[in-house]
Every structure is written in C-alpha cells, then in structure tokens.
Coordinates of C-alpha atoms in Angstrom, one line a residue:
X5 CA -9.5 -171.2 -116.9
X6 CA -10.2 -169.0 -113.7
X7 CA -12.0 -166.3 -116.0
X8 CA -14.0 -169.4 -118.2
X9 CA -15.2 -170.7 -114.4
X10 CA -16.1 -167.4 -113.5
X11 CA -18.3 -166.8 -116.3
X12 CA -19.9 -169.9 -115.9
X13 CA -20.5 -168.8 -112.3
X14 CA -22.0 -165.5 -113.3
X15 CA -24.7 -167.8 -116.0
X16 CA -25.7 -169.6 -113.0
X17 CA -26.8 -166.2 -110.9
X18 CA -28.1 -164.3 -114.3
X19 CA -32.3 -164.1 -114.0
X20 CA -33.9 -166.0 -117.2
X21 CA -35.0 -163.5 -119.7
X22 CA -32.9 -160.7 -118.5
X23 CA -32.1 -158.5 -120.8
X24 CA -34.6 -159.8 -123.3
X25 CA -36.2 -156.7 -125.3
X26 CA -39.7 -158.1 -124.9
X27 CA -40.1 -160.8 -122.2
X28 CA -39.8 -159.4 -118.6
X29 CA -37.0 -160.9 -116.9
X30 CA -38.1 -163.4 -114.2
X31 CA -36.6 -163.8 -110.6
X32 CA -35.9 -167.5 -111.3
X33 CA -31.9 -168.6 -112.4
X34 CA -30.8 -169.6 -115.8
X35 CA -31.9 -173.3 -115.7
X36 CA -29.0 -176.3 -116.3
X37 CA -30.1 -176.8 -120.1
X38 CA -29.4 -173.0 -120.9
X39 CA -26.4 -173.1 -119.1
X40 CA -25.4 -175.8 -120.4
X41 CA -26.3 -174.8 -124.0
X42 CA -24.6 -171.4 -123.5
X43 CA -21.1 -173.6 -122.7
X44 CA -21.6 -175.8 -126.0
X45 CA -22.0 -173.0 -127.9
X46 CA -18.7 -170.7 -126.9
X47 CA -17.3 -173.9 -127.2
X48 CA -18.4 -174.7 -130.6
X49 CA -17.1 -171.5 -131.7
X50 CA -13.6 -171.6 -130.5
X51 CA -13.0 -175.1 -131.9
X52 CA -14.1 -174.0 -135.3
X53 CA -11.7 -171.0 -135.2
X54 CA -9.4 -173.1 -134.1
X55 CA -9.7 -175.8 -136.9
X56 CA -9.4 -172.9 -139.3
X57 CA -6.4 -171.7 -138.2
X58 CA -7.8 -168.5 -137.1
X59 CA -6.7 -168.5 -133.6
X60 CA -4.6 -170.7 -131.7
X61 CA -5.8 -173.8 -129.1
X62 CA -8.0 -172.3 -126.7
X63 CA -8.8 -173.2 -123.3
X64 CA -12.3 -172.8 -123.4
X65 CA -12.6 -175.6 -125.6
X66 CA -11.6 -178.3 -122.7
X67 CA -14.0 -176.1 -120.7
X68 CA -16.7 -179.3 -119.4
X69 CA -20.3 -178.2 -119.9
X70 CA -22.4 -178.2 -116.8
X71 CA -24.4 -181.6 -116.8
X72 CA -28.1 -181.3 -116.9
X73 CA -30.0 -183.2 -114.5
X74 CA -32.4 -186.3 -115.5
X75 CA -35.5 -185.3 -114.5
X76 CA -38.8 -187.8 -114.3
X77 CA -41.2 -187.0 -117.1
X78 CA -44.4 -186.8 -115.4
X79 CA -47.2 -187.3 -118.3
X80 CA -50.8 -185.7 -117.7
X81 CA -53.4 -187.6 -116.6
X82 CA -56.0 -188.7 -118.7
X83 CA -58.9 -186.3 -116.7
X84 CA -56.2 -183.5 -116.9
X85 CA -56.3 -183.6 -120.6
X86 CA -60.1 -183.5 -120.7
X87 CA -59.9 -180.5 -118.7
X88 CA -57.0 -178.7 -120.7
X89 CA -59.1 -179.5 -123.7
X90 CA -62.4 -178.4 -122.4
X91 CA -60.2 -175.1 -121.0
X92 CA -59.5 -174.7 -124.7
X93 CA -62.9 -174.7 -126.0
X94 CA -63.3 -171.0 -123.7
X95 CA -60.3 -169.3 -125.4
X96 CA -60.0 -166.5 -127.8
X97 CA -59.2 -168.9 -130.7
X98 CA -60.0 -172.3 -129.8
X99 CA -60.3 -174.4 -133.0
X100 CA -57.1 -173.2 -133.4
X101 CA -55.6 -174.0 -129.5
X102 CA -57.4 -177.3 -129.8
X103 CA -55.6 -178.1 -133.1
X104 CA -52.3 -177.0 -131.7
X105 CA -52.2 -178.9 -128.5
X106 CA -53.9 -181.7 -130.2
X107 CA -50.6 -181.7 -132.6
X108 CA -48.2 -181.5 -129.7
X109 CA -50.1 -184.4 -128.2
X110 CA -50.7 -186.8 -130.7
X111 CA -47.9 -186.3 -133.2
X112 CA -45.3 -185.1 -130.5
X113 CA -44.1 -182.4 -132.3
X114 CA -42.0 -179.5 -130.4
X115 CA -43.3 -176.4 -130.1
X116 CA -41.1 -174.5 -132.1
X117 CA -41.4 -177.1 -135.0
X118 CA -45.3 -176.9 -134.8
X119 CA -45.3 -172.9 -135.0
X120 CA -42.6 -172.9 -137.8
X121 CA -45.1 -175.5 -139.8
X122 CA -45.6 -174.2 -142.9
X123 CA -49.4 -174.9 -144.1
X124 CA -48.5 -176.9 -147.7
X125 CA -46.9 -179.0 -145.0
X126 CA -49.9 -180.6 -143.8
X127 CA -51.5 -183.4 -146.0
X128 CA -54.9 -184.1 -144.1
X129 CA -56.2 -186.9 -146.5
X130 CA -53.2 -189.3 -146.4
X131 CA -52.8 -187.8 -142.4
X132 CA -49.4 -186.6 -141.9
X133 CA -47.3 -183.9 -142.0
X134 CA -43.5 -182.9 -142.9
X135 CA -41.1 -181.5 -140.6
X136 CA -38.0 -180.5 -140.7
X137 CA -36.1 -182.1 -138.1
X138 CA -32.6 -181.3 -136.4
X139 CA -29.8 -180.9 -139.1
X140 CA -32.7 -180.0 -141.1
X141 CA -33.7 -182.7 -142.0
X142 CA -37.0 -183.6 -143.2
X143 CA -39.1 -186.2 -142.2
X144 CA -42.7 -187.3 -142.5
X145 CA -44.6 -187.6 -138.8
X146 CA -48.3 -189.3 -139.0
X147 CA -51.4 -187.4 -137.5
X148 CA -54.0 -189.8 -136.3
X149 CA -57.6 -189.6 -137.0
X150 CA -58.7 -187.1 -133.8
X151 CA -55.6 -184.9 -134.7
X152 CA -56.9 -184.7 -137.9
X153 CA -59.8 -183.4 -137.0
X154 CA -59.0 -181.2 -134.9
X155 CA -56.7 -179.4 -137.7
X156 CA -59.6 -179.9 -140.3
X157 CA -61.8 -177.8 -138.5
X158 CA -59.0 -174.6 -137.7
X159 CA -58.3 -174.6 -141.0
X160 CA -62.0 -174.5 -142.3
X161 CA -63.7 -172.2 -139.6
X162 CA -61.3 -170.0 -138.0
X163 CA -57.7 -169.4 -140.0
X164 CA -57.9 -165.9 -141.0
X165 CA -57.3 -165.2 -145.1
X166 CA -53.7 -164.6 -144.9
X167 CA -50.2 -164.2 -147.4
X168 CA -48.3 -166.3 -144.4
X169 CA -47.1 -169.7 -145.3
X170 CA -47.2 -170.6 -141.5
X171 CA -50.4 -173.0 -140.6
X172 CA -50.9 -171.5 -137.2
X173 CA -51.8 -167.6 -137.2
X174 CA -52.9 -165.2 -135.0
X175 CA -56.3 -163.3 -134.9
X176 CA -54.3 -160.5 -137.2
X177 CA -53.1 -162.9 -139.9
X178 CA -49.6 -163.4 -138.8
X179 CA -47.5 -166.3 -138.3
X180 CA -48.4 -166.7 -134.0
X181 CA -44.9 -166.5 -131.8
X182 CA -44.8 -169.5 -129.4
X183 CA -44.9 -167.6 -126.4
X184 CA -48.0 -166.2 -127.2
X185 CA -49.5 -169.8 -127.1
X186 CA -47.5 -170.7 -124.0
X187 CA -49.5 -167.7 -122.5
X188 CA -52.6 -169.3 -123.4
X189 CA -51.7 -172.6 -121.7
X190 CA -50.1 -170.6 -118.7
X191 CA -53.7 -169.0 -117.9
X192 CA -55.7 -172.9 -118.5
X193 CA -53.5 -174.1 -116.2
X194 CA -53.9 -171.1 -113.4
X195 CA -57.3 -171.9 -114.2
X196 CA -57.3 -175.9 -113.7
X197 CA -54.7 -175.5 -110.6
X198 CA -51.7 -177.6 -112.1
X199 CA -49.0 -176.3 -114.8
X200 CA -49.7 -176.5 -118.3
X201 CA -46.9 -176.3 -120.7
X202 CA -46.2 -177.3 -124.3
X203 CA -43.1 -179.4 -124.3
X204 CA -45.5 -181.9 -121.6
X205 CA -47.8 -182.8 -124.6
X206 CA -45.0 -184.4 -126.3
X207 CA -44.0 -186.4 -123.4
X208 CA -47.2 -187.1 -122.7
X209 CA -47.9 -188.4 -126.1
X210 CA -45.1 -190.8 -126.2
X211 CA -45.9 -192.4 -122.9
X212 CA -49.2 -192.7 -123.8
X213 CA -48.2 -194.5 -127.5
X214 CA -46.5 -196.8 -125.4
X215 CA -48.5 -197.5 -123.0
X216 CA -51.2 -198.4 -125.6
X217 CA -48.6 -200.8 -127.2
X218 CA -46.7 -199.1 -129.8
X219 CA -43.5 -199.7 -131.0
X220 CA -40.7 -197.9 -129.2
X221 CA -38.4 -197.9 -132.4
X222 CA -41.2 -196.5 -134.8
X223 CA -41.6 -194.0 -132.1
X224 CA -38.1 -192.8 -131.8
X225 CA -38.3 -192.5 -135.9
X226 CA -41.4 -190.4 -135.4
X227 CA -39.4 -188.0 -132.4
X228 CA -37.0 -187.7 -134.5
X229 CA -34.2 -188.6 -131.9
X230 CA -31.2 -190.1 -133.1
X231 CA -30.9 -193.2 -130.3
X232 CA -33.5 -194.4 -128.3
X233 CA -31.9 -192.6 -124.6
X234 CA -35.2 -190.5 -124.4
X235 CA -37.5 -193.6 -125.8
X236 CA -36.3 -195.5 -123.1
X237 CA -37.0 -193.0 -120.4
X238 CA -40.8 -193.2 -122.2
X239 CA -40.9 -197.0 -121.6
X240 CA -39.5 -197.1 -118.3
X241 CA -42.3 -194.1 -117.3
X242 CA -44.9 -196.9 -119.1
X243 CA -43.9 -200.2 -117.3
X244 CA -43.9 -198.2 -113.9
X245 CA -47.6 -197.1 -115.0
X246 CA -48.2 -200.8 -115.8
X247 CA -46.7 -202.3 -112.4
X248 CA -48.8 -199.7 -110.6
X249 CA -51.8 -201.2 -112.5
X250 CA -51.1 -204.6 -111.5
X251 CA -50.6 -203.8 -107.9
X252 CA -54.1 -202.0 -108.0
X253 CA -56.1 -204.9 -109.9
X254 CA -54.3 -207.9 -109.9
X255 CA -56.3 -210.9 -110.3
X256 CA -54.6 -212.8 -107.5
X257 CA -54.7 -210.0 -105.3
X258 CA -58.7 -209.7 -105.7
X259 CA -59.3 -213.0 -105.3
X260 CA -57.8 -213.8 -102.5
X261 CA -57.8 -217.2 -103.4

C-alpha cells in the first residue's frame, strides 16, 4: 500500500506530456482525470489477472482512485462563436475547420470520435451520421440543417482526392491527428483573447439544445451517456442562464407597476 500511495504521489508531480515522443512536455501537472484514469487502469488489470487465476488478490485493486473534481461547464457565448467561426474562415483549411467545429457544436460529438469518422459514415441527405460509441457501440447522432452545410461544402470544395476512409484529412491526404486541429483552435483563440478548445463545443452544444427547449432524455441518447449525471449538469447550466434572463427582463421588474 505505502509503494501504490507513492506512485500515485509521483503521477500527481509528473509534467503532462512528459515523455511523449512528439508532444513537448508542458510545465503544468498531470490533471485529476489522468490520474485518475491511470488508477482505474492498473486497477483493471490486476483484477482481471486476478479473476483468472493468474496471480493472487492484490492490493492495488482496493487502491481508491483519486476523485475528479466537478467543474462548472462554462458554454461560449453566442458573439464568441461568431468570432471562432469568422476566425475559421482565415485558416489554412477552413471549409474544413468550419465543418469540424460545426460537428462538435451541433451534433456534440468528441473529438476523438469526430477525427476517427469514417466518410461512408456520413449520410447528408437523411442528415445524420454513425458513431461508434463507448463499448463500441454504434449509434446514429442527427446533423441539423447548418451542420449539414457546413460538411457539404468540405466535402465538395476542399477534401483532397484521397485512399483514406477518414472524412476529415489533412492538406496531404491523410487522416488529420486531433492535435493538429486543437493547434488550430489554440492559435483562434490567442487571437480572439479567450481559450478555444474542442471538448467546449460539445458542452456548448448541449446547453444550448436545452436552452432552446429540447428534450434532455433525447439528448442524453444523442451523447451517448449511459444516465443522465452529465445531462443534468446541462440543465442546471440552462435554468441558471434562464433565471439570469428573468432577473434582467422581467416584466414586473420593468414595469414597475
């Protein structure tokens, strides 16, 4: 146990990226979640030897994961997504930045499932696409009529000719790695003044499907997420949006009656 809380103590001072054969490491700590993910993952693989008789009970199986903290979603603004949008249009590739982002906006897709999409994936005319899911699973997500768009035009004027199954590509045909594309949203937002970052789109779409009235239960079908934990923490980010609303034009208020 000593040694397990040690390790654990040396993931919490280890730099993110270090190590990594192509990503500089940065002088920022290992964040809770990769901790955290790091711990359920030695775990998971002492428990299975154990359930298969391979080696004996283990301590680092009681070993408790580090819990990662709640944080408050904070959702772009509507005038920040204008700007990220009209950032995009001044890009190297921007049919095909617009069509991304618009994905990860309007169909809250993860990064890492959107640069994985495979191009027969993508059905434009009946608007939707199929992903696999966790467990690989598949599912279809909808793509509304803007989305649609957006994806229509990437595919029609700027992705290259290209073998690759992948829809998204790079300027040299191959499949683009999601870090390149978090580069290009790491240099709008230096541009715009606030941080720009692919997994806020999603969040940003959810709170903004239920803010415009959608169902929170079709919406935790479309994430994906097998309860509605996270869907909640959308609604609750919603009806603090719509009490702030009231507060600022409530008809009472302005009259003064």
């Amino acid at each position: 146990p000593y040694d397990l809380r040690r390790w654990v103590a040396a993931l919490r001072e280890r730099r993110r990226f270090a190590g990594h054969p192509s990503i500089r490491s940065k002088d920022r700590p290992l964040s809770a979640t990769a901790i955290n993910n790091y711990v359920r993952g030695v775990k998971l693989l002492f428990s299975t030897l154990s359930r298969e008789e391979i080696i004996p009970d283990h301590a680092v199986t009681r070993l408790k994961a580090p819990k990662i903290p709640k944080l408050t979603v904070r959702p772009y603004t509507e005038e920040q997504l204008r700007g990220i949008f009209k950032a995009l249009e001044q890009t190297a590739n921007p049919l095909r930045n617009r069509a991304m982002t618009a994905l990860l906006l309007d169909s809250c897709l993860r990064l890492t499932q959107m640069a994985t999409l495979k191009a027969e994936a993508l059905d434009l005319e009946a608007r939707e696409i199929r992903i696999l899911g966790k467990g690989a699973k598949e599912r279809v997500v909808p793509i509304g009529a803007w989305a649609a768009k957006q994806l229509l035009l990437y595919r029609l004027k700027e992705r290259p000719d290209s073998t690759a199954h992948e829809l998204f590509l790079g300027s040299d045909g191959a499949p683009l790695r999601p870090h390149a594309f978090q580069q290009v949203l790491k240099r709008i937002g230096r541009r715009l003044g606030f941080r720009v970052h692919a997994h806020a789109f999603p969040h940003t779409g959810a709170i903004l499907y239920v803010r415009n009235g959608g169902d929170p239960l079709r919406l935790q079908q479309q994430l994906g997420h097998a309860d509605l934990a996270m869907t909640r923490r959308y609604c609750a980010v919603a009806d603090s949006d719509l009490r702030e609303a009231h507060r600022r034009y409530s008809p009472g208020d302005r009259l003064r009656l």
